[in-house]
PDB file of C-alpha atoms in Angstrom:
ATOM      1  CA  MET A 205      -9.443   8.865  21.459  1.00  0.00           C
ATOM      2  CA  SER A 206      -6.246   9.665  23.339  1.00  0.00           C
ATOM      3  CA  LEU A 207      -2.757   8.178  23.703  1.00  0.00           C
ATOM      4  CA  THR A 208      -1.483   6.180  26.665  1.00  0.00           C
ATOM      5  CA  PRO A 209       1.820   7.112  28.367  1.00  0.00           C
ATOM      6  CA  LEU A 210       3.467   4.128  26.656  1.00  0.00           C
ATOM      7  CA  GLU A 211       2.189   5.246  23.272  1.00  0.00           C
ATOM      8  CA  LEU A 212       3.451   8.765  23.894  1.00  0.00           C
ATOM      9  CA  GLU A 213       6.887   7.282  24.554  1.00  0.00           C
ATOM     10  CA  ARG A 214       6.850   4.733  21.706  1.00  0.00           C
ATOM     11  CA  TYR A 215       5.891   7.329  19.104  1.00  0.00           C
ATOM     12  CA  ASP A 216       7.842  10.251  20.627  1.00  0.00           C
ATOM     13  CA  ARG A 217      10.103  10.808  17.609  1.00  0.00           C
ATOM     14  CA  GLN A 218       7.271  11.024  15.112  1.00  0.00           C
ATOM     15  CA  ILE A 219       4.942  12.962  17.428  1.00  0.00           C
ATOM     16  CA  ARG A 220       7.671  15.595  17.167  1.00  0.00           C
ATOM     17  CA  LEU A 221       6.841  15.645  13.441  1.00  0.00           C
ATOM     18  CA  PHE A 222       3.064  15.704  13.331  1.00  0.00           C
ATOM     19  CA  GLY A 223       1.971  16.158  16.938  1.00  0.00           C
ATOM     20  CA  ILE A 224      -0.324  14.110  19.157  1.00  0.00           C
ATOM     21  CA  GLU A 225      -3.149  14.939  16.774  1.00  0.00           C
ATOM     22  CA  GLY A 226      -1.311  13.196  13.936  1.00  0.00           C
ATOM     23  CA  GLN A 227      -0.578  10.162  16.094  1.00  0.00           C
ATOM     24  CA  VAL A 228      -4.220   9.920  17.118  1.00  0.00           C
ATOM     25  CA  ARG A 229      -5.148  10.019  13.420  1.00  0.00           C
ATOM     26  CA  LEU A 230      -2.817   7.059  12.832  1.00  0.00           C
ATOM     27  CA  LYS A 231      -4.339   5.217  15.803  1.00  0.00           C
ATOM     28  CA  LYS A 232      -7.839   5.737  14.416  1.00  0.00           C
ATOM     29  CA  SER A 233      -6.923   4.549  10.932  1.00  0.00           C
ATOM     30  CA  LYS A 234      -7.330   1.200   9.179  1.00  0.00           C
ATOM     31  CA  VAL A 235      -5.030   0.141   6.357  1.00  0.00           C
ATOM     32  CA  LEU A 236      -5.417  -2.831   4.035  1.00  0.00           C
ATOM     33  CA  ILE A 237      -2.256  -4.397   2.647  1.00  0.00           C
ATOM     34  CA  ALA A 238      -3.123  -6.549  -0.350  1.00  0.00           C
ATOM     35  CA  GLY A 239      -0.328  -9.115  -0.609  1.00  0.00           C
ATOM     36  CA  ILE A 240       2.353  -9.723   2.018  1.00  0.00           C
ATOM     37  CA  GLY A 241       5.327 -10.257  -0.284  1.00  0.00           C
ATOM     38  CA  GLY A 242       8.209  -8.033  -1.375  1.00  0.00           C
ATOM     39  CA  LEU A 243       6.222  -4.799  -1.057  1.00  0.00           C
ATOM     40  CA  GLY A 244       3.766  -5.875   1.623  1.00  0.00           C
ATOM     41  CA  CYS A 245       6.351  -7.078   4.173  1.00  0.00           C
ATOM     42  CA  PRO A 246       8.363  -3.865   4.537  1.00  0.00           C
ATOM     43  CA  ALA A 247       5.215  -1.750   4.196  1.00  0.00           C
ATOM     44  CA  ALA A 248       3.556  -3.712   7.016  1.00  0.00           C
ATOM     45  CA  LEU A 249       6.607  -3.403   9.266  1.00  0.00           C
ATOM     46  CA  TYR A 250       6.733   0.371   9.007  1.00  0.00           C
ATOM     47  CA  LEU A 251       2.974   0.903   9.189  1.00  0.00           C
ATOM     48  CA  VAL A 252       2.745  -1.258  12.296  1.00  0.00           C
ATOM     49  CA  ALA A 253       5.784   0.418  13.828  1.00  0.00           C
ATOM     50  CA  ALA A 254       4.161   3.799  13.160  1.00  0.00           C
ATOM     51  CA  GLY A 255       1.080   2.860  15.170  1.00  0.00           C
ATOM     52  CA  ILE A 256      -1.671   2.482  12.590  1.00  0.00           C
ATOM     53  CA  GLY A 257      -4.772   1.417  14.536  1.00  0.00           C
ATOM     54  CA  GLU A 258      -5.618  -1.618  12.446  1.00  0.00           C
ATOM     55  CA  VAL A 259      -3.640  -3.294   9.693  1.00  0.00           C
ATOM     56  CA  ILE A 260      -5.344  -5.961   7.607  1.00  0.00           C
ATOM     57  CA  ILE A 261      -3.096  -8.196   5.547  1.00  0.00           C
ATOM     58  CA  VAL A 262      -4.337 -10.588   2.913  1.00  0.00           C
ATOM     59  CA  ASP A 263      -2.433 -13.293   1.074  1.00  0.00           C
ATOM     60  CA  SER A 264      -3.133 -16.912   0.119  1.00  0.00           C
ATOM     61  CA  GLU A 265       0.415 -18.152  -0.425  1.00  0.00           C
ATOM     62  CA  THR A 266       2.880 -20.046   1.702  1.00  0.00           C
ATOM     63  CA  VAL A 267       6.489 -19.025   2.275  1.00  0.00           C
ATOM     64  CA  GLU A 268       9.029 -20.385  -0.233  1.00  0.00           C
ATOM     65  CA  LEU A 269      12.813 -20.299  -0.082  1.00  0.00           C
ATOM     66  CA  SER A 270      12.980 -18.046  -3.151  1.00  0.00           C
ATOM     67  CA  ASN A 271      10.852 -15.419  -1.329  1.00  0.00           C
ATOM     68  CA  LEU A 272      13.434 -14.768   1.327  1.00  0.00           C
ATOM     69  CA  ASN A 273      15.696 -12.324  -0.528  1.00  0.00           C
ATOM     70  CA  ARG A 274      13.002  -9.659  -0.248  1.00  0.00           C
ATOM     71  CA  GLN A 275       9.989 -10.729   1.822  1.00  0.00           C
ATOM     72  CA  ILE A 276      11.642  -9.738   5.049  1.00  0.00           C
ATOM     73  CA  LEU A 277       8.887 -10.721   7.460  1.00  0.00           C
ATOM     74  CA  HIS A 278       9.362 -14.340   6.388  1.00  0.00           C
ATOM     75  CA  TRP A 279      12.425 -16.170   7.654  1.00  0.00           C
ATOM     76  CA  THR A 280      14.038 -19.514   6.915  1.00  0.00           C
ATOM     77  CA  SER A 281      12.098 -21.233   9.698  1.00  0.00           C
ATOM     78  CA  ASP A 282       8.832 -20.023   8.100  1.00  0.00           C
ATOM     79  CA  ILE A 283       9.235 -21.950   4.848  1.00  0.00           C
ATOM     80  CA  GLY A 284       5.996 -23.821   4.216  1.00  0.00           C
ATOM     81  CA  ARG A 285       3.934 -21.654   6.596  1.00  0.00           C
ATOM     82  CA  PRO A 286       1.173 -19.392   5.338  1.00  0.00           C
ATOM     83  CA  LYS A 287       2.683 -15.949   4.698  1.00  0.00           C
ATOM     84  CA  VAL A 288      -0.142 -14.344   6.640  1.00  0.00           C
ATOM     85  CA  ASP A 289       0.640 -16.384   9.779  1.00  0.00           C
ATOM     86  CA  SER A 290       4.351 -15.698   9.483  1.00  0.00           C
ATOM     87  CA  ALA A 291       3.748 -11.957   9.106  1.00  0.00           C
ATOM     88  CA  VAL A 292       1.061 -11.559  11.775  1.00  0.00           C
ATOM     89  CA  GLU A 293       3.188 -13.315  14.386  1.00  0.00           C
ATOM     90  CA  LYS A 294       6.125 -10.953  13.946  1.00  0.00           C
ATOM     91  CA  LEU A 295       4.073  -7.811  13.519  1.00  0.00           C
ATOM     92  CA  ARG A 296       2.274  -8.492  16.819  1.00  0.00           C
ATOM     93  CA  ILE A 297       5.607  -8.817  18.576  1.00  0.00           C
ATOM     94  CA  LEU A 298       6.824  -5.596  16.971  1.00  0.00           C
ATOM     95  CA  ASN A 299       3.843  -3.593  18.170  1.00  0.00           C
ATOM     96  CA  PRO A 300       1.155  -5.143  20.382  1.00  0.00           C
ATOM     97  CA  ASP A 301      -0.822  -1.874  20.314  1.00  0.00           C
ATOM     98  CA  VAL A 302      -1.805  -2.408  16.683  1.00  0.00           C
ATOM     99  CA  ARG A 303      -4.748  -4.623  15.822  1.00  0.00           C
ATOM    100  CA  ILE A 304      -3.382  -6.904  13.117  1.00  0.00           C
ATOM    101  CA  VAL A 305      -5.800  -8.976  11.104  1.00  0.00           C
ATOM    102  CA  GLY A 306      -4.459 -11.704   8.835  1.00  0.00           C
ATOM    103  CA  ILE A 307      -6.675 -13.188   6.148  1.00  0.00           C
ATOM    104  CA  LYS A 308      -5.377 -16.263   4.326  1.00  0.00           C
ATOM    105  CA  ARG A 309      -7.450 -16.164   1.162  1.00  0.00           C
ATOM    106  CA  VAL A 310      -7.023 -15.708  -2.550  1.00  0.00           C
ATOM    107  CA  ILE A 311      -7.446 -12.021  -3.283  1.00  0.00           C
ATOM    108  CA  ASP A 312     -10.462 -11.664  -5.524  1.00  0.00           C
ATOM    109  CA  GLU A 313     -13.272  -9.233  -6.193  1.00  0.00           C
ATOM    110  CA  GLU A 314     -15.604 -10.700  -3.564  1.00  0.00           C
ATOM    111  CA  LEU A 315     -12.992 -10.451  -0.825  1.00  0.00           C
ATOM    112  CA  LEU A 316     -11.947  -6.933  -1.796  1.00  0.00           C
ATOM    113  CA  GLU A 317     -15.607  -5.849  -1.924  1.00  0.00           C
ATOM    114  CA  SER A 318     -15.919  -6.941   1.706  1.00  0.00           C
ATOM    115  CA  LEU A 319     -12.679  -5.310   2.913  1.00  0.00           C
ATOM    116  CA  VAL A 320     -12.055  -2.094   0.979  1.00  0.00           C
ATOM    117  CA  PRO A 321     -15.189  -0.174   2.133  1.00  0.00           C
ATOM    118  CA  ASN A 322     -14.098  -0.605   5.769  1.00  0.00           C
ATOM    119  CA  VAL A 323     -10.542   0.742   5.534  1.00  0.00           C
ATOM    120  CA  ASP A 324      -9.082   4.216   5.085  1.00  0.00           C
ATOM    121  CA  ILE A 325      -6.216   3.418   2.718  1.00  0.00           C
ATOM    122  CA  VAL A 326      -5.154   0.472   0.571  1.00  0.00           C
ATOM    123  CA  ILE A 327      -1.541  -0.544  -0.076  1.00  0.00           C
ATOM    124  CA  ASP A 328      -0.948  -2.443  -3.317  1.00  0.00           C
ATOM    125  CA  GLY A 329       1.433  -5.321  -2.608  1.00  0.00           C
ATOM    126  CA  LEU A 330       0.198  -7.422  -5.507  1.00  0.00           C
ATOM    127  CA  ASP A 331       2.144  -8.961  -8.360  1.00  0.00           C
ATOM    128  CA  SER A 332      -0.478  -9.268 -11.089  1.00  0.00           C
ATOM    129  CA  TRP A 333      -2.169  -6.647 -13.241  1.00  0.00           C
ATOM    130  CA  LYS A 334      -5.423  -8.597 -13.323  1.00  0.00           C
ATOM    131  CA  ILE A 335      -5.945  -8.384  -9.539  1.00  0.00           C
ATOM    132  CA  ARG A 336      -4.476  -4.874  -9.415  1.00  0.00           C
ATOM    133  CA  PHE A 337      -7.101  -3.714 -11.864  1.00  0.00           C
ATOM    134  CA  ILE A 338      -9.854  -5.230  -9.700  1.00  0.00           C
ATOM    135  CA  LEU A 339      -8.351  -3.554  -6.628  1.00  0.00           C
ATOM    136  CA  ASN A 340      -8.134  -0.231  -8.480  1.00  0.00           C
ATOM    137  CA  ARG A 341     -11.766  -0.497  -9.596  1.00  0.00           C
ATOM    138  CA  ILE A 342     -13.026  -1.262  -6.088  1.00  0.00           C
ATOM    139  CA  CYS A 343     -10.948   1.532  -4.548  1.00  0.00           C
ATOM    140  CA  VAL A 344     -12.426   3.954  -7.101  1.00  0.00           C
ATOM    141  CA  ARG A 345     -15.945   2.645  -6.393  1.00  0.00           C
ATOM    142  CA  TYR A 346     -15.593   3.201  -2.631  1.00  0.00           C
ATOM    143  CA  LYS A 347     -13.429   6.326  -2.983  1.00  0.00           C
ATOM    144  CA  LYS A 348     -10.551   4.839  -1.005  1.00  0.00           C
ATOM    145  CA  PRO A 349      -6.992   6.030  -1.667  1.00  0.00           C
ATOM    146  CA  LEU A 350      -4.885   3.337  -3.319  1.00  0.00           C
ATOM    147  CA  ILE A 351      -1.128   3.503  -3.098  1.00  0.00           C
ATOM    148  CA  HIS A 352       0.159   1.481  -6.024  1.00  0.00           C
ATOM    149  CA  ALA A 353       3.695   0.260  -6.500  1.00  0.00           C
ATOM    150  CA  GLY A 354       5.163  -2.276  -8.881  1.00  0.00           C
ATOM    151  CA  ILE A 355       8.723  -3.513  -9.139  1.00  0.00           C
ATOM    152  CA  HIS A 356      10.976  -5.337 -11.586  1.00  0.00           C
ATOM    153  CA  GLY A 357      14.670  -5.983 -11.093  1.00  0.00           C
ATOM    154  CA  MET A 358      16.225  -2.662 -10.128  1.00  0.00           C
ATOM    155  CA  TYR A 359      13.171  -0.653 -11.228  1.00  0.00           C
ATOM    156  CA  GLY A 360       9.855   0.311  -9.750  1.00  0.00           C
ATOM    157  CA  GLN A 361       7.000   2.776 -10.024  1.00  0.00           C
ATOM    158  CA  LEU A 362       4.776   4.499  -7.502  1.00  0.00           C
ATOM    159  CA  LEU A 363       1.336   5.968  -8.108  1.00  0.00           C
ATOM    160  CA  VAL A 364      -0.985   7.492  -5.516  1.00  0.00           C
ATOM    161  CA  VAL A 365      -4.620   7.171  -6.573  1.00  0.00           C
ATOM    162  CA  ILE A 366      -7.132   9.423  -4.839  1.00  0.00           C
ATOM    163  CA  PRO A 367     -10.438   8.543  -6.487  1.00  0.00           C
ATOM    164  CA  GLY A 368     -12.269  11.474  -8.017  1.00  0.00           C
ATOM    165  CA  ILE A 369      -9.200  13.689  -7.786  1.00  0.00           C
ATOM    166  CA  THR A 370      -6.260  11.937  -9.447  1.00  0.00           C
ATOM    167  CA  PRO A 371      -5.883   9.547 -12.358  1.00  0.00           C
ATOM    168  CA  CYS A 372      -6.633   5.963 -11.398  1.00  0.00           C
ATOM    169  CA  LEU A 373      -4.347   3.088 -12.352  1.00  0.00           C
ATOM    170  CA  GLN A 374      -6.320   2.365 -15.512  1.00  0.00           C
ATOM    171  CA  CYS A 375      -6.209   5.968 -16.687  1.00  0.00           C
ATOM    172  CA  ILE A 376      -2.515   5.297 -17.143  1.00  0.00           C
ATOM    173  CA  ILE A 377      -2.446   1.568 -17.885  1.00  0.00           C
ATOM    174  CA  PRO A 378      -5.802   0.845 -19.515  1.00  0.00           C
ATOM    175  CA  ARG A 379      -5.059  -2.769 -20.503  1.00  0.00           C
ATOM    176  CA  GLU A 380      -3.110  -5.484 -18.740  1.00  0.00           C
ATOM    177  CA  PRO A 381       0.483  -5.529 -20.009  1.00  0.00           C
ATOM    178  CA  PRO A 382       2.063  -8.955 -20.570  1.00  0.00           C
ATOM    179  CA  GLU A 383       3.686 -10.262 -17.379  1.00  0.00           C
ATOM    180  CA  ILE A 384       7.050 -11.901 -16.891  1.00  0.00           C
ATOM    181  CA  LYS A 385       7.049 -14.618 -14.204  1.00  0.00           C
ATOM    182  CA  PRO A 386       9.152 -15.255 -12.306  1.00  0.00           C
ATOM    183  CA  PHE A 387      10.407 -11.686 -12.462  1.00  0.00           C
ATOM    184  CA  PRO A 388      13.942 -10.702 -11.421  1.00  0.00           C
ATOM    185  CA  VAL A 389      14.207  -8.584  -8.295  1.00  0.00           C
ATOM    186  CA  LEU A 390      16.869  -7.251  -5.977  1.00  0.00           C
ATOM    187  CA  GLY A 391      15.378  -7.450  -2.481  1.00  0.00           C
ATOM    188  CA  ALA A 392      16.004  -3.800  -1.744  1.00  0.00           C
ATOM    189  CA  THR A 393      13.922  -2.667  -4.753  1.00  0.00           C
ATOM    190  CA  PRO A 394      10.515  -3.470  -3.229  1.00  0.00           C
ATOM    191  CA  GLY A 395      11.941  -2.194   0.066  1.00  0.00           C
ATOM    192  CA  ILE A 396      12.471   1.246  -1.465  1.00  0.00           C
ATOM    193  CA  LEU A 397       9.080   1.325  -3.160  1.00  0.00           C
ATOM    194  CA  ALA A 398       7.320   0.054  -0.017  1.00  0.00           C
ATOM    195  CA  MET A 399       8.902   2.836   2.035  1.00  0.00           C
ATOM    196  CA  MET A 400       7.562   5.345  -0.474  1.00  0.00           C
ATOM    197  CA  GLN A 401       4.110   3.756  -0.132  1.00  0.00           C
ATOM    198  CA  VAL A 402       4.292   4.047   3.653  1.00  0.00           C
ATOM    199  CA  VAL A 403       5.384   7.685   3.537  1.00  0.00           C
ATOM    200  CA  GLU A 404       2.460   8.497   1.249  1.00  0.00           C
ATOM    201  CA  ALA A 405      -0.008   6.569   3.442  1.00  0.00           C
ATOM    202  CA  ILE A 406       1.159   8.314   6.613  1.00  0.00           C
ATOM    203  CA  LYS A 407       1.058  11.715   4.911  1.00  0.00           C
ATOM    204  CA  LEU A 408      -2.526  11.116   3.814  1.00  0.00           C
ATOM    205  CA  ILE A 409      -3.616   9.930   7.255  1.00  0.00           C
ATOM    206  CA  THR A 410      -1.851  12.617   9.288  1.00  0.00           C
ATOM    207  CA  LYS A 411      -2.529  15.332   6.692  1.00  0.00           C
ATOM    208  CA  ILE A 412       1.086  16.506   6.537  1.00  0.00           C
ATOM    209  CA  GLY A 413       3.031  17.415   3.410  1.00  0.00           C
ATOM    210  CA  GLU A 414       1.741  17.112  -0.138  1.00  0.00           C
ATOM    211  CA  PRO A 415       0.637  13.773  -1.546  1.00  0.00           C
ATOM    212  CA  ALA A 416       2.579  12.539  -4.587  1.00  0.00           C
ATOM    213  CA  ILE A 417      -0.407  12.888  -6.901  1.00  0.00           C
ATOM    214  CA  ASN A 418      -0.793  13.342 -10.638  1.00  0.00           C
ATOM    215  CA  LYS A 419       2.568  11.752 -11.302  1.00  0.00           C
ATOM    216  CA  ILE A 420       4.165   8.362 -11.526  1.00  0.00           C
ATOM    217  CA  ILE A 421       7.515   8.203  -9.808  1.00  0.00           C
ATOM    218  CA  VAL A 422       9.831   5.806 -11.614  1.00  0.00           C
ATOM    219  CA  TYR A 423      12.741   4.480  -9.573  1.00  0.00           C
ATOM    220  CA  ASP A 424      15.872   3.360 -11.440  1.00  0.00           C
ATOM    221  CA  GLY A 425      18.314   1.545  -9.169  1.00  0.00           C
ATOM    222  CA  TYR A 426      21.014   1.351 -11.836  1.00  0.00           C
ATOM    223  CA  THR A 427      21.353   5.119 -11.964  1.00  0.00           C
ATOM    224  CA  MET A 428      19.808   5.752  -8.510  1.00  0.00           C
ATOM    225  CA  THR A 429      17.372   8.219  -9.961  1.00  0.00           C
ATOM    226  CA  PHE A 430      13.738   8.973  -9.272  1.00  0.00           C
ATOM    227  CA  ARG A 431      12.022  10.470 -12.304  1.00  0.00           C
ATOM    228  CA  GLU A 432       8.564  11.944 -12.342  1.00  0.00           C
ATOM    229  CA  VAL A 433       6.157  11.216 -15.164  1.00  0.00           C
ATOM    230  CA  PRO A 434       3.243  13.643 -15.098  1.00  0.00           C
ATOM    231  CA  VAL A 435      -0.098  11.896 -15.526  1.00  0.00           C
ATOM    232  CA  ASN A 436      -3.621  13.170 -16.057  1.00  0.00           C
ATOM    233  CA  ARG A 437      -7.094  11.778 -15.545  1.00  0.00           C
ATOM    234  CA  ASN A 438      -8.352  10.319 -18.756  1.00  0.00           C
ATOM    235  CA  PRO A 439     -11.869  11.252 -19.844  1.00  0.00           C
ATOM    236  CA  ASN A 440     -12.103   7.855 -21.573  1.00  0.00           C
ATOM    237  CA  CYS A 441     -10.837   5.805 -18.636  1.00  0.00           C
ATOM    238  CA  PRO A 442     -12.775   2.535 -18.397  1.00  0.00           C
ATOM    239  CA  VAL A 443     -12.857   2.835 -14.583  1.00  0.00           C
ATOM    240  CA  CYS A 444     -13.029   6.458 -13.419  1.00  0.00           C
ATOM    241  CA  SER A 445     -14.158   8.200 -16.602  1.00  0.00           C
ATOM    242  CA  LEU A 446     -15.003  11.853 -16.135  1.00  0.00           C
ATOM    243  CA  LYS A 447     -17.868  11.210 -18.563  1.00  0.00           C
ATOM    244  CA  GLN A 448     -19.566   8.793 -16.150  1.00  0.00           C
TER     245      GLN A 448
ATOM    246  CA  MET B 294       8.008  21.610 -34.220  1.00  0.00           C
ATOM    247  CA  ALA B 295       9.786  20.349 -31.105  1.00  0.00           C
ATOM    248  CA  VAL B 296       8.808  17.148 -29.279  1.00  0.00           C
ATOM    249  CA  LYS B 297      10.451  15.558 -26.268  1.00  0.00           C
ATOM    250  CA  ILE B 298      10.597  11.771 -25.870  1.00  0.00           C
ATOM    251  CA  ARG B 299      11.537  10.308 -22.476  1.00  0.00           C
ATOM    252  CA  VAL B 300      12.118   6.623 -21.784  1.00  0.00           C
ATOM    253  CA  TYR B 301      12.411   4.796 -18.494  1.00  0.00           C
ATOM    254  CA  ALA B 302      13.591   1.624 -16.765  1.00  0.00           C
ATOM    255  CA  THR B 303      14.526  -1.327 -19.001  1.00  0.00           C
ATOM    256  CA  LEU B 304      13.823   0.747 -22.107  1.00  0.00           C
ATOM    257  CA  ARG B 305      16.309   3.391 -20.942  1.00  0.00           C
ATOM    258  CA  GLU B 306      18.776   0.638 -20.160  1.00  0.00           C
ATOM    259  CA  ALA B 307      18.418  -0.971 -23.595  1.00  0.00           C
ATOM    260  CA  LEU B 308      18.653   2.299 -25.511  1.00  0.00           C
ATOM    261  CA  GLY B 309      21.393   3.974 -23.493  1.00  0.00           C
ATOM    262  CA  TRP B 310      19.549   7.306 -23.476  1.00  0.00           C
ATOM    263  CA  SER B 311      16.761   8.679 -21.323  1.00  0.00           C
ATOM    264  CA  SER B 312      15.536  11.738 -23.188  1.00  0.00           C
ATOM    265  CA  LEU B 313      15.497  12.837 -26.804  1.00  0.00           C
ATOM    266  CA  ASP B 314      14.513  16.172 -28.322  1.00  0.00           C
ATOM    267  CA  VAL B 315      13.101  15.764 -31.804  1.00  0.00           C
ATOM    268  CA  ASN B 316      12.507  18.523 -34.329  1.00  0.00           C
ATOM    269  CA  ILE B 317      10.141  17.697 -37.152  1.00  0.00           C
ATOM    270  CA  GLU B 318       8.363  19.539 -39.929  1.00  0.00           C
ATOM    271  CA  GLY B 319       4.596  19.752 -39.668  1.00  0.00           C
ATOM    272  CA  GLU B 320       2.041  17.692 -37.785  1.00  0.00           C
ATOM    273  CA  THR B 321       2.606  13.985 -37.293  1.00  0.00           C
ATOM    274  CA  THR B 322       1.320  11.006 -35.310  1.00  0.00           C
ATOM    275  CA  VAL B 323       2.849   9.089 -32.415  1.00  0.00           C
ATOM    276  CA  GLY B 324       3.289   6.063 -34.699  1.00  0.00           C
ATOM    277  CA  ASN B 325       5.062   8.053 -37.395  1.00  0.00           C
ATOM    278  CA  LEU B 326       7.268   9.817 -34.909  1.00  0.00           C
ATOM    279  CA  LEU B 327       8.325   6.699 -32.994  1.00  0.00           C
ATOM    280  CA  SER B 328       8.853   4.545 -36.073  1.00  0.00           C
ATOM    281  CA  ASN B 329      11.379   7.071 -37.325  1.00  0.00           C
ATOM    282  CA  ILE B 330      13.537   6.664 -34.218  1.00  0.00           C
ATOM    283  CA  LYS B 331      15.158   3.418 -35.254  1.00  0.00           C
ATOM    284  CA  ASP B 332      16.612   2.134 -31.976  1.00  0.00           C
ATOM    285  CA  LEU B 333      13.496   3.010 -29.992  1.00  0.00           C
ATOM    286  CA  TRP B 334      11.122   1.504 -32.524  1.00  0.00           C
ATOM    287  CA  ALA B 335      13.195  -1.683 -32.713  1.00  0.00           C
ATOM    288  CA  GLN B 336      12.920  -2.103 -28.943  1.00  0.00           C
ATOM    289  CA  ILE B 337       9.185  -1.484 -28.972  1.00  0.00           C
ATOM    290  CA  GLN B 338       8.745  -3.964 -31.809  1.00  0.00           C
ATOM    291  CA  GLU B 339      10.913  -6.558 -30.090  1.00  0.00           C
ATOM    292  CA  ARG B 340       8.827  -6.741 -26.913  1.00  0.00           C
ATOM    293  CA  GLY B 341       5.537  -5.659 -28.441  1.00  0.00           C
ATOM    294  CA  LEU B 342       3.550  -2.460 -28.087  1.00  0.00           C
ATOM    295  CA  ASP B 343       1.390  -3.985 -25.319  1.00  0.00           C
ATOM    296  CA  PHE B 344       4.450  -4.198 -23.096  1.00  0.00           C
ATOM    297  CA  TYR B 345       4.815  -0.424 -22.917  1.00  0.00           C
ATOM    298  CA  THR B 346       2.816   2.450 -21.543  1.00  0.00           C
ATOM    299  CA  ILE B 347       3.021   5.396 -23.920  1.00  0.00           C
ATOM    300  CA  LEU B 348       1.811   8.710 -22.554  1.00  0.00           C
ATOM    301  CA  ILE B 349       1.480  11.955 -24.447  1.00  0.00           C
ATOM    302  CA  ASN B 350       1.343  14.899 -22.054  1.00  0.00           C
ATOM    303  CA  GLY B 351       0.309  12.454 -19.335  1.00  0.00           C
ATOM    304  CA  HIS B 352      -2.495  10.756 -21.317  1.00  0.00           C
ATOM    305  CA  ASN B 353      -2.217   7.167 -22.479  1.00  0.00           C
ATOM    306  CA  ILE B 354      -2.419   7.005 -26.270  1.00  0.00           C
ATOM    307  CA  ARG B 355      -4.580   3.855 -25.973  1.00  0.00           C
ATOM    308  CA  LEU B 356      -7.370   6.074 -24.701  1.00  0.00           C
ATOM    309  CA  ILE B 357      -6.856   8.621 -27.463  1.00  0.00           C
ATOM    310  CA  LYS B 358      -6.149   7.251 -30.966  1.00  0.00           C
ATOM    311  CA  GLU B 359      -3.427   4.716 -30.249  1.00  0.00           C
ATOM    312  CA  LEU B 360      -0.499   5.207 -32.663  1.00  0.00           C
ATOM    313  CA  ASP B 361      -2.665   7.552 -34.735  1.00  0.00           C
ATOM    314  CA  THR B 362      -2.720  10.075 -31.883  1.00  0.00           C
ATOM    315  CA  VAL B 363      -1.670  13.443 -33.239  1.00  0.00           C
ATOM    316  CA  VAL B 364       1.564  14.983 -31.958  1.00  0.00           C
ATOM    317  CA  ARG B 365       1.759  18.737 -31.619  1.00  0.00           C
ATOM    318  CA  ASP B 366       4.473  21.281 -30.926  1.00  0.00           C
ATOM    319  CA  ASN B 367       5.986  21.009 -27.419  1.00  0.00           C
ATOM    320  CA  ASP B 368       4.321  17.662 -26.682  1.00  0.00           C
ATOM    321  CA  VAL B 369       6.106  15.334 -24.283  1.00  0.00           C
ATOM    322  CA  ILE B 370       5.956  11.591 -24.856  1.00  0.00           C
ATOM    323  CA  ASP B 371       6.840   9.307 -21.939  1.00  0.00           C
ATOM    324  CA  ILE B 372       7.377   5.580 -22.569  1.00  0.00           C
ATOM    325  CA  PHE B 373       7.911   2.982 -19.874  1.00  0.00           C
ATOM    326  CA  PRO B 374       7.325  -0.694 -19.224  1.00  0.00           C
ATOM    327  CA  PRO B 375       5.146  -0.758 -16.098  1.00  0.00           C
ATOM    328  CA  ALA B 376       6.664  -3.024 -13.468  1.00  0.00           C
ATOM    329  CA  ALA B 377       4.253  -5.744 -12.368  1.00  0.00           C
ATOM    330  CA  GLY B 378       6.095  -7.356  -9.464  1.00  0.00           C
ATOM    331  CA  GLY B 379       5.234  -6.912  -5.839  1.00  0.00           C
TER     332      GLY B 379
END
């Protein structure tokens, strides 16, 4: 696989970072974005802009007015439309070179079983622990890197899961914590966490830098601090147990 | 022995501190240690233990011995409410 003259021009500034080889790696890659909301929208924009070969986005919801402070691919005129349609339309305009697949379906185990084995990396844009745990389990089963983020108000956390190497989500959060819905959120909070997800995804694909593994990064917008919590694989993890 | 306790996000906000160095005599458990830090324990009780992730040296205590997990010299305990939104 090679790059066209237009691709060489479009990606010039990042080819200066990781070379044509890195850009070709991006072009060959497939990324699944589970949920096209506060995290998924900015993550999709930057992944598509970066020239990922194929981006698959999944979401079952329609755009609501209260989404618009943070779900930046959805605009006022999109209220009532499926989020997937709203996102795919704009992403295709942003970068026609990227194959963008939109799937308007409830995210469940059956759907994830059909999608996860065929992608290189999964971006967690979900807002429920129950589905996150299913996603984590399927990513571990198929050994696909999962880039988790969660947000609340002015806070968020990032965890990069590389199955077999790092702790999985349930090593750290074994049981579903109680959820607060609707949760408060400043729009920029998922923007920050989504950018961190994209940086980690691109690093993994292009093989530059060091992945942010074996730690949770906790973002605190009130103090504008990023603190690292070291985490370890848990031999008793219900999902990726070393004893299995 | 010396133990470090670090708290994050809304817990840090509620308590007004982010890190605490504790010196105690002899071996203890996570439950004993935390219940003796009045403001922290009150917050944990208020929202419920399930709301928080408690790690000791990077391992969740739920997968060890819950609050009966033994604390040793130089252990680091990290406590945060995982953010669910997306």
